XYZ file of C-alpha atoms in Angstrom:
692
model
C 125.588 139.526 64.860
C 129.088 140.324 66.276
C 131.099 142.672 65.308
C 134.645 142.278 63.894
C 137.668 143.825 62.525
C 138.164 143.451 58.734
C 142.825 144.046 59.435
C 143.461 143.644 56.253
C 145.614 140.957 57.410
C 145.923 138.156 54.919
C 146.685 134.041 56.347
C 150.345 136.055 55.295
C 150.233 138.332 57.677
C 149.946 135.484 60.261
C 153.413 135.521 61.207
C 154.897 138.377 61.853
C 153.325 138.703 65.067
C 153.114 135.214 66.360
C 157.312 135.803 65.599
C 157.356 139.103 67.990
C 154.754 137.431 70.446
C 157.105 134.537 70.846
C 159.608 135.914 70.685
C 161.305 133.471 68.257
C 162.326 133.668 64.689
C 160.754 131.800 61.183
C 164.074 129.331 62.051
C 162.794 128.653 65.997
C 165.348 130.073 67.482
C 164.691 133.249 70.357
C 165.237 136.494 69.306
C 164.772 139.554 70.833
C 163.209 141.296 68.239
C 163.342 145.506 68.328
C 161.131 146.220 65.648
C 157.931 144.402 64.730
C 158.594 141.838 62.004
C 156.694 141.331 58.775
C 155.767 137.921 56.074
C 159.722 139.365 54.999
C 161.400 137.679 58.569
C 158.865 134.747 57.967
C 160.004 130.955 56.788
C 157.983 132.321 53.659
C 160.207 134.172 52.631
C 163.841 134.041 55.037
C 164.309 130.204 52.531
C 164.043 132.450 49.200
C 165.983 135.432 50.971
C 168.613 132.373 51.875
C 168.643 131.490 48.366
C 169.251 135.192 47.259
C 171.625 135.958 49.165
C 174.056 132.723 48.596
C 173.652 134.581 45.212
C 174.597 138.003 45.591
C 176.993 137.329 48.286
C 174.951 139.974 50.703
C 173.661 139.087 54.088
C 170.696 139.753 54.276
C 170.248 141.312 58.305
C 174.143 143.384 57.791
C 172.967 144.383 53.921
C 171.648 148.704 54.439
C 167.983 149.399 53.390
C 168.857 149.873 50.249
C 170.372 145.913 49.360
C 166.933 144.788 51.454
C 165.179 146.225 50.235
C 166.347 144.697 47.175
C 166.011 140.603 48.085
C 162.675 141.306 49.312
C 161.174 142.357 45.669
C 163.265 139.734 43.938
C 162.102 137.392 46.199
C 158.325 137.945 45.744
C 158.820 138.933 42.398
C 159.697 135.798 41.574
C 157.178 133.356 44.050
C 154.175 135.324 42.375
C 155.834 134.911 38.884
C 156.744 130.806 39.715
C 152.868 130.810 40.890
C 152.063 132.042 37.775
C 153.525 130.313 35.392
C 152.920 126.685 36.751
C 149.818 128.109 36.537
C 150.078 127.952 33.051
C 150.474 132.228 32.014
C 152.945 132.795 29.332
C 155.741 136.323 29.069
C 153.000 138.884 27.120
C 152.695 141.932 26.236
C 148.988 142.274 27.423
C 146.639 141.069 29.834
C 147.715 138.538 32.300
C 150.744 137.435 31.083
C 152.721 141.790 30.724
C 151.564 141.182 34.601
C 153.889 138.411 34.741
C 156.787 140.296 32.134
C 156.835 143.410 34.665
C 157.041 141.345 37.162
C 159.922 139.006 35.836
C 161.664 142.719 34.583
C 161.362 144.489 37.237
C 162.514 141.354 39.563
C 165.849 141.877 37.559
C 166.373 145.053 37.404
C 166.754 144.815 40.972
C 168.761 141.895 40.963
C 171.403 143.552 39.147
C 171.700 146.030 42.096
C 172.718 143.391 44.503
C 174.888 142.004 41.682
C 176.326 143.471 38.581
C 175.936 139.903 35.497
C 173.947 138.106 37.878
C 170.790 136.875 36.555
C 168.797 135.449 40.647
C 165.734 134.720 39.174
C 164.951 131.054 37.741
C 167.990 129.965 40.691
C 165.711 131.663 43.748
C 162.322 130.124 41.573
C 164.100 126.723 42.607
C 164.243 128.106 46.572
C 160.344 128.813 45.706
C 160.031 125.398 44.206
C 161.870 123.517 47.184
C 160.005 125.692 50.107
C 156.437 125.382 48.242
C 156.000 122.335 46.466
C 155.099 120.118 48.976
C 152.450 122.011 49.903
C 152.102 123.069 46.058
C 152.019 119.853 43.839
C 151.660 121.584 41.143
C 155.255 123.659 40.772
C 157.029 120.992 40.952
C 155.028 119.009 38.081
C 156.064 122.081 36.484
C 159.560 122.916 37.611
C 161.055 122.157 34.406
C 159.431 124.587 32.512
C 158.946 127.482 35.204
C 162.583 127.426 35.254
C 163.091 127.356 31.488
C 160.361 130.299 31.070
C 162.712 132.347 33.694
C 166.065 131.662 31.949
C 164.278 132.612 28.708
C 162.854 135.782 29.563
C 165.288 136.707 32.350
C 168.065 136.107 29.152
C 166.441 138.243 26.777
C 165.340 140.868 29.034
C 168.860 140.684 30.197
C 170.386 141.325 26.986
C 168.680 144.843 26.011
C 168.672 145.618 30.775
C 171.544 147.513 30.246
C 170.917 149.319 26.651
C 168.341 150.643 28.408
C 169.844 151.997 31.663
C 172.233 153.343 29.704
C 169.855 155.025 27.310
C 168.029 156.844 30.337
C 171.363 158.330 31.556
C 171.624 159.561 28.869
C 168.052 161.098 29.190
C 169.248 162.335 32.693
C 172.172 164.182 31.477
C 169.998 166.337 29.002
C 167.150 167.092 31.877
C 170.131 167.682 34.570
C 168.745 171.412 35.295
C 164.880 170.678 34.702
C 165.065 167.220 36.978
C 162.432 165.739 34.473
C 162.471 164.011 31.221
C 159.364 164.076 29.042
C 156.695 161.977 28.454
C 157.991 160.228 25.499
C 160.747 159.162 26.172
C 159.685 157.302 28.904
C 157.646 155.765 25.963
C 161.034 155.128 23.736
C 162.383 153.162 26.549
C 159.531 150.972 26.936
C 158.674 151.397 23.281
C 162.348 149.983 22.321
C 164.129 148.506 25.037
C 160.707 146.673 26.897
C 161.230 149.474 30.466
C 158.188 149.074 32.053
C 156.583 152.412 33.136
C 156.738 151.781 36.708
C 160.389 150.848 36.795
C 161.750 153.460 34.820
C 159.869 156.368 37.212
C 161.576 153.809 39.638
C 164.425 154.572 38.697
C 164.055 158.567 38.003
C 163.728 159.122 41.633
C 165.484 157.039 42.871
C 167.384 160.237 41.859
C 164.747 163.009 42.569
C 163.817 162.981 38.349
C 160.165 163.243 37.591
C 158.689 162.875 34.238
C 157.476 166.434 32.861
C 154.287 164.860 31.108
C 153.086 161.468 31.917
C 150.361 161.624 29.790
C 152.322 161.803 27.060
C 153.226 158.571 27.782
C 149.414 157.519 28.440
C 148.130 159.072 24.882
C 151.301 157.698 23.245
C 151.192 154.578 24.788
C 146.761 154.205 23.793
C 147.867 154.951 20.854
C 149.391 152.023 20.929
C 147.385 149.976 22.495
C 144.686 151.184 20.169
C 146.785 149.714 16.626
C 146.543 146.154 18.795
C 143.360 146.470 19.081
C 142.131 147.082 15.484
C 144.475 145.307 14.059
C 143.538 142.028 16.368
C 139.028 142.500 15.202
C 137.040 145.100 14.053
C 136.238 148.079 14.725
C 132.403 147.370 14.656
C 132.238 145.313 17.601
C 131.143 147.566 20.560
C 128.305 149.638 18.586
C 126.943 145.887 17.645
C 127.342 144.584 20.872
C 125.006 147.897 22.317
C 122.845 147.559 19.480
C 122.807 144.046 21.053
C 122.152 144.815 23.708
C 119.774 147.575 22.857
C 117.329 145.281 21.459
C 116.386 143.101 24.853
C 116.469 140.054 23.491
C 116.475 137.369 25.430
C 119.332 134.398 24.875
C 118.400 131.777 22.381
C 118.052 128.131 23.366
C 120.922 126.288 22.029
C 119.310 123.247 20.600
C 123.148 121.781 18.509
C 124.416 118.924 20.794
C 121.281 117.591 19.866
C 120.366 117.711 16.852
C 120.999 119.706 13.383
C 118.125 121.062 12.240
C 115.409 123.024 13.974
C 112.672 124.927 13.007
C 112.236 128.575 15.129
C 111.057 131.448 14.933
C 112.893 135.229 13.975
C 114.030 136.643 16.718
C 115.310 140.041 15.914
C 117.017 140.803 11.494
C 119.834 143.285 10.944
C 121.079 144.551 8.410
C 124.692 146.019 8.019
C 124.887 146.440 11.556
C 120.958 148.279 11.715
C 118.086 146.520 13.676
C 115.178 145.755 10.326
C 111.799 144.360 10.902
C 112.631 143.263 7.732
C 114.501 142.027 4.484
C 114.114 140.606 0.101
C 116.703 138.836 -1.419
C 119.086 139.214 -2.318
C 120.673 141.331 0.054
C 124.523 141.487 2.141
C 125.578 142.004 5.833
C 122.508 140.337 7.560
C 122.412 139.341 10.777
C 119.384 137.053 12.531
C 118.757 136.412 15.682
C 116.513 133.175 16.134
C 114.675 132.187 19.655
C 116.360 128.576 19.727
C 119.075 126.940 16.757
C 121.241 123.774 16.444
C 123.549 126.623 14.945
C 127.237 126.084 17.278
C 128.166 129.536 17.565
C 132.153 130.742 17.489
C 133.755 129.749 20.692
C 136.896 127.766 22.388
C 138.533 127.991 18.959
C 135.669 126.425 17.143
C 134.176 128.638 14.456
C 130.978 129.009 14.600
C 128.330 126.306 11.762
C 127.303 127.540 8.220
C 124.188 125.671 6.808
C 120.928 127.278 5.501
C 117.809 128.796 7.061
C 115.359 127.361 4.715
C 111.069 128.765 4.586
C 107.766 128.479 1.640
C 110.074 130.346 -1.313
C 113.060 131.757 0.208
C 116.258 130.374 2.047
C 119.395 132.258 3.521
C 122.749 131.279 3.193
C 124.068 131.217 6.909
C 127.785 131.017 6.277
C 129.279 132.316 10.055
C 126.910 132.364 13.398
C 128.725 134.680 16.233
C 127.917 134.682 20.295
C 126.497 138.632 20.558
C 128.400 139.887 24.253
C 127.521 137.999 27.214
C 124.019 137.407 26.922
C 123.325 134.595 25.321
C 122.220 136.146 21.669
C 123.580 133.527 18.828
C 123.947 135.744 15.361
C 123.178 133.893 11.800
C 125.081 136.116 9.682
C 124.551 134.941 5.504
C 122.842 136.684 2.819
C 119.712 136.171 1.632
C 119.358 134.741 -1.056
C 114.686 134.310 -2.607
C 112.220 135.293 -0.615
C 111.709 138.010 2.168
C 111.948 137.388 6.212
C 110.641 139.604 8.973
C 110.745 139.293 12.863
C 108.775 136.696 13.540
C 108.281 134.546 10.588
C 109.066 130.860 11.364
C 111.476 129.130 9.236
C 113.726 126.131 9.967
C 117.602 125.381 10.514
C 120.057 123.397 9.045
C 123.262 123.415 9.815
C 125.400 121.795 7.187
C 125.724 118.950 8.741
C 128.787 117.512 6.722
C 130.782 120.383 7.718
C 129.665 119.878 11.382
C 130.443 115.938 11.335
C 134.043 117.410 10.483
C 134.964 119.735 12.463
C 133.909 117.945 15.537
C 136.986 115.932 14.377
C 139.245 118.547 14.352
C 138.045 118.976 17.723
C 137.683 115.975 19.226
C 141.045 115.606 17.303
C 142.390 118.875 19.730
C 141.697 117.359 22.916
C 143.391 113.778 21.614
C 146.381 116.183 21.195
C 146.675 117.819 23.472
C 146.796 114.842 25.801
C 149.235 113.511 23.857
C 151.310 116.097 24.290
C 151.435 116.157 27.902
C 153.041 112.295 27.990
C 155.435 113.081 25.731
C 156.595 116.072 26.850
C 155.202 116.462 30.720
C 152.656 118.705 31.454
C 153.756 121.228 31.665
C 152.072 121.192 28.784
C 148.597 123.385 28.359
C 147.128 124.931 26.008
C 147.368 128.409 24.902
C 145.291 129.369 22.115
C 143.024 126.865 18.706
C 141.068 127.382 16.040
C 138.932 124.029 15.040
C 138.149 124.465 11.181
C 136.108 122.269 9.331
C 139.044 121.514 7.362
C 142.318 121.662 9.419
C 142.943 122.310 13.111
C 145.162 124.582 14.910
C 146.913 124.182 18.639
C 149.119 126.455 20.383
C 150.398 125.298 23.984
C 152.803 125.847 26.387
C 156.615 124.875 25.733
C 160.531 126.026 25.293
C 162.037 124.255 22.501
C 161.503 123.365 19.527
C 159.562 120.383 19.281
C 162.196 117.451 17.400
C 160.707 114.805 14.697
C 161.091 111.123 16.767
C 158.612 113.557 18.979
C 156.093 114.829 16.788
C 156.530 111.012 15.591
C 155.044 109.555 18.961
C 153.084 112.538 19.878
C 151.183 111.875 16.043
C 151.574 107.568 16.700
C 150.534 108.152 20.684
C 147.077 110.299 18.951
C 145.978 107.866 16.657
C 146.586 105.072 19.159
C 143.664 106.348 21.072
C 142.063 107.133 17.497
C 141.620 103.133 16.414
C 141.028 101.648 19.544
C 137.643 104.033 19.004
C 137.461 104.275 22.809
C 133.887 105.999 24.049
C 133.471 110.557 24.409
C 131.598 110.850 26.989
C 129.875 114.486 27.939
C 129.036 114.941 32.150
C 127.894 117.985 33.331
C 129.637 118.191 36.896
C 130.053 121.460 39.386
C 133.399 123.011 38.441
C 135.169 121.810 41.843
C 134.063 118.601 41.550
C 135.457 118.770 37.473
C 138.877 120.504 38.634
C 139.349 117.589 41.362
C 138.489 114.521 39.306
C 141.148 115.472 37.303
C 139.482 117.654 34.387
C 142.022 120.558 32.372
C 140.533 124.072 32.619
C 142.876 127.017 31.043
C 143.829 129.975 33.111
C 142.758 133.047 32.524
C 139.009 131.748 31.597
C 135.236 132.353 33.155
C 133.856 129.229 33.833
C 129.815 128.864 35.540
C 129.266 126.856 39.211
C 128.286 124.007 37.036
C 130.849 123.048 33.807
C 129.537 120.567 30.606
C 133.483 118.414 30.279
C 134.315 116.132 27.833
C 136.347 113.066 28.592
C 138.019 110.594 25.984
C 138.085 107.325 28.518
C 138.438 104.064 28.462
C 136.534 101.560 29.308
C 137.807 99.758 32.934
C 138.744 96.913 31.389
C 139.898 98.347 28.141
C 142.973 100.439 29.606
C 146.399 100.334 28.552
C 147.491 102.132 31.141
C 144.908 100.891 34.683
C 144.041 102.957 37.009
C 145.728 105.908 35.264
C 141.221 107.301 34.040
C 140.006 109.337 30.778
C 142.991 109.634 27.657
C 141.517 113.008 28.125
C 139.309 115.128 30.213
C 139.244 119.318 29.377
C 136.485 121.970 30.459
C 134.711 121.832 26.832
C 131.528 123.614 24.937
C 132.406 122.883 21.589
C 130.938 119.943 19.718
C 132.585 116.017 19.488
C 132.437 113.257 18.200
C 131.122 109.918 19.902
C 134.120 108.108 19.943
C 137.498 108.870 18.741
C 137.489 106.493 16.343
C 135.177 108.910 14.016
C 138.093 111.141 13.685
C 139.017 108.711 11.720
C 143.005 109.338 11.987
C 144.982 112.634 12.879
C 148.491 114.023 10.461
C 150.587 116.368 11.655
C 151.140 119.074 9.843
C 153.151 121.041 11.431
C 154.357 122.848 14.046
C 156.914 126.040 14.895
C 157.159 128.710 17.183
C 154.874 131.361 17.567
C 155.956 133.560 20.496
C 158.992 132.499 24.184
C 157.980 130.015 25.804
C 154.952 128.959 23.127
C 154.662 126.794 20.109
C 152.446 125.602 17.259
C 151.216 122.122 16.023
C 148.649 121.841 12.928
C 146.753 119.063 11.953
C 144.362 117.364 9.429
C 141.751 115.056 10.600
C 139.129 113.217 8.840
C 138.849 113.613 5.138
C 141.588 115.991 4.814
C 144.087 113.411 6.736
C 142.618 110.989 3.807
C 143.677 113.837 1.047
C 146.467 114.672 2.548
C 147.862 111.142 1.822
C 146.539 111.066 -1.271
C 148.268 114.108 -2.906
C 151.086 113.219 -0.695
C 150.885 110.151 -3.078
C 150.951 111.916 -5.915
C 153.129 113.378 -5.550
C 155.911 110.592 -5.093
C 154.635 108.634 -7.710
C 155.133 111.602 -10.061
C 158.235 112.298 -8.115
C 159.710 107.917 -8.734
C 158.636 109.553 -11.951
C 160.672 112.190 -13.502
C 164.015 110.606 -10.813
C 162.890 107.430 -12.332
C 163.662 105.508 -8.701
C 160.982 103.959 -7.109
C 159.475 105.602 -4.276
C 161.437 103.171 -1.531
C 164.823 104.717 -3.282
C 164.803 109.014 -3.735
C 165.657 110.087 -1.076
C 168.751 108.064 -1.752
C 168.704 109.312 -5.496
C 167.915 112.345 -4.699
C 171.132 112.269 -2.911
C 172.717 111.626 -5.845
C 172.022 114.288 -8.084
C 172.203 116.368 -5.173
C 176.063 114.976 -4.899
C 176.492 115.993 -9.138
C 175.472 119.020 -8.981
C 177.882 119.957 -6.313
C 179.578 118.484 -8.286
C 179.515 120.471 -11.638
C 178.533 123.626 -10.085
C 182.352 123.369 -8.423
C 184.278 122.971 -12.261
C 182.404 125.449 -13.662
C 183.882 127.696 -10.914
C 187.308 126.825 -11.703
C 186.656 127.228 -15.641
C 184.811 130.309 -15.397
C 187.431 131.198 -12.820
C 190.240 129.996 -15.242
C 189.060 131.923 -18.234
C 188.594 134.819 -16.431
C 192.499 134.872 -15.620
C 193.263 133.232 -18.924
C 190.826 135.933 -20.744
C 192.100 139.332 -18.515
C 196.023 138.000 -17.056
C 197.791 139.381 -19.458
C 194.913 141.957 -20.346
C 195.204 143.795 -16.931
C 198.605 143.104 -16.581
C 199.256 145.343 -19.637
C 197.636 148.367 -17.613
C 200.235 147.713 -15.199
C 201.826 151.728 -14.064
C 205.589 151.413 -12.111
C 205.015 153.930 -9.850
C 207.793 154.281 -7.212
C 209.392 151.042 -8.176
C 206.521 148.986 -7.419
C 203.664 147.723 -10.426
C 200.147 149.133 -8.907
C 197.011 147.694 -11.499
C 193.933 149.415 -10.391
C 190.930 147.772 -13.002
C 186.953 147.317 -13.290
C 186.266 144.000 -13.960
C 183.188 144.177 -16.128
C 182.045 140.165 -15.868
C 183.047 138.397 -12.565
C 181.588 135.840 -12.095
C 182.731 136.388 -8.006
C 183.896 137.719 -5.315
C 186.574 133.955 -5.419
C 187.332 134.855 -9.298
C 188.173 139.128 -8.237
C 190.747 136.626 -6.095
C 192.518 134.125 -8.223
C 193.114 136.738 -10.454
C 194.265 138.702 -7.649
C 196.455 136.345 -7.373
C 197.397 135.634 -10.500
C 198.428 139.444 -11.355
C 200.724 139.528 -7.690
C 202.598 136.655 -8.613
C 202.638 137.948 -12.488
C 204.044 140.911 -11.663
C 206.823 140.984 -9.247
C 206.824 143.376 -6.815
C 202.530 144.805 -6.701
C 199.171 146.359 -6.116
C 196.334 145.397 -6.824
C 193.292 146.568 -6.827
C 190.195 144.784 -8.386
C 186.145 146.398 -8.216
C 183.336 144.112 -10.390
C 179.652 144.327 -9.922
C 178.878 141.449 -8.528
C 174.720 140.810 -7.930
C 174.278 143.849 -7.744
C 176.302 145.295 -5.637
C 180.090 146.598 -6.152
C 182.426 144.002 -4.677
C 186.553 144.857 -4.139
C 189.437 143.103 -3.509
C 193.193 144.015 -3.265
C 196.237 142.416 -3.868
C 199.891 142.678 -2.202
C 203.446 141.816 -1.731
C 204.682 140.855 1.634
C 206.819 143.641 0.574
C 204.948 146.411 -0.418
C 202.637 145.606 2.444
C 204.441 147.292 5.184
C 204.405 150.417 3.265
C 200.797 149.509 1.641
C 198.385 147.539 3.905
C 195.901 145.467 1.822
C 192.601 145.747 4.537
C 193.310 149.312 4.608
C 192.916 150.331 0.919
C 190.160 148.431 0.196
C 187.951 149.681 3.530
C 188.409 152.908 2.311
C 187.099 151.470 -0.839
C 184.237 150.093 -0.081
C 183.490 153.126 2.172
C 183.865 155.125 -0.908
C 181.435 152.924 -1.812
C 178.799 153.350 0.297
C 180.064 149.889 2.813
C 182.992 148.390 4.855
C 186.065 145.845 4.463
C 189.435 144.525 5.318
C 191.696 141.931 5.903
C 195.141 141.325 6.372
C 198.711 143.496 4.294
C 198.869 141.279 1.865
C 194.947 139.861 1.031
C 191.766 142.241 2.082
C 188.018 141.705 0.335
C 184.763 144.546 0.636
C 181.974 145.721 -0.817
C 179.724 149.100 -1.526
C 175.670 149.827 -1.575
C 175.419 151.966 -5.060
C 177.461 149.765 -7.830
C 177.088 153.494 -9.538
C 179.605 154.477 -7.360
C 182.630 151.593 -8.643
C 184.578 153.679 -10.790
C 184.382 156.549 -8.349
C 186.037 154.355 -5.240
C 188.975 153.028 -7.270
C 189.891 156.243 -8.145
C 190.008 157.354 -4.864
C 192.112 153.767 -4.147
C 194.221 154.681 -7.177
C 195.024 157.628 -5.142
C 195.022 156.739 -2.324
C 197.785 153.839 -2.849
C 199.929 156.476 -4.619
C 199.928 158.715 -1.467
C 201.908 155.865 0.451
C 203.839 154.350 -1.633
C 205.095 158.415 -2.147
C 205.333 158.598 1.578
C 208.550 157.971 3.416
C 210.244 154.799 3.550
């Protein structure tokens, strides 16, 4: 055999020695290299670094090593983030999304070393796309989504970056003597400000600091991960998978693509997670493994089938079907309702055909909606999760903005056009590479075999509304589907919402559920029509008219309340005025003020009645103390309303302020209303007593 040496030099590292050998720079100009160039000196990075030079105003060749290193980090991290986002990864706190988030945040932090206040990543990413889209067309197709994602994520971190760095400086000051900060502090920076621990350690190392107890940080992180895992899945999963592994079962043969009924033998029984040889009714928490089954196990977003296992004298209700571990074993989970069942017994497995049909409609509808979203919003749209159940479907996808009502209508209309066209749904088996080359969508991070199952919603050539476009939808999928799009019946989008940065969620119903939803809405419409005495087509105008009338009446009632308060209390409160240094001072707690507006009207009326005056009113409104201060112009300079009300509101646990002649505030503790007003009176008299 021929000998060889694995240098570890990937293709990108070869431009360095080639530049050295040729005596040229990355633009092909003669250059005398004083030290061996690296891949950062090649056109792979220099075109990106050139953009960073423009943004920072720093020349790479003339900069010190710290600035050059920062430029390289921004360039490399931005390039990696650009490709990750184009491949469908979005920033998150777990898995590949966390890797992306760390890249973006470290790149943002090093960008600030080049020029504070400047966000680098979006503009640098555009340079990556310009340079590489010719060889990687996906970058050009996903450019808008890539740039929006980077802009959003960098902006979000940018807002907390300075708070985090300020907090880090405080930790360093407190630990100046030991040059070590606590692991708990590193965790706080991550938990509160989103500082990745690697970034914190890097910033510490620059000033000679270390982490005193990294094990504490790891312990706190593990506890947080444990809580996340516990919230995401029940604790017994690992033990359950181990139990099945110890049984040494053969993979269950799945027959559900061809049939919903099959005879099979019982391969294993578990009760409450423990293997048994036999079980008798009634019994819950039972898991039955068959040698073969028509039941679809939960996976790919599709819920597990429900149905029953029957045999002479016995029935087992299948409430869920789950794949256990990665060994291909399928467990039928449910309760034994009659008879007894033992390992080796023969049963007939019957899938609930009605529920399966509804699930198939929703799964095919999910594919159709995915394709419709990509056509309406752009090819940056990628599936980020789904739920396919008999009664509804949920589809999560990458997109930076809320869909407009017009976009939702357009997506729904396009999806239903495909349903009406009754397009055939084909299932093919191809090699993975062939399927992807043929335009089938695969999902980043999923594991695929060499030969994959491809589900396509494909028009016949002579009926394609977009000739030459190929299939309307084509995805790698192991789920169950209808035979033609018309079987879906109808697709009704019920909601669109945000589930995180750069992630949206559509929810929809199909078939029977869609008909039921339309029927229910029609019944509601008819009831409203009867109640409002208007035909359905005029309901919007009728509601607008009612709302306008309500608003008019509300204003009239408010005016009546203010007038009533002014008329009923005006004389009474004015009589309470005390003369202090030539100024009429009123401090009064109103028992039944409807709102702060009414207090202001009463205060203004008193100010006008009394001449040279200061009026301080308080009341409990909606369970909280409210205050209004009013001063005539000649008094406001000596006793500013804003200052008085601020102090009074603080005495009631709140805050306030305003102009010298008028101010208002609020508190949190209604029991402190009287004490706050008394404190206000003392402050007013103190101000008026002071020499002019």
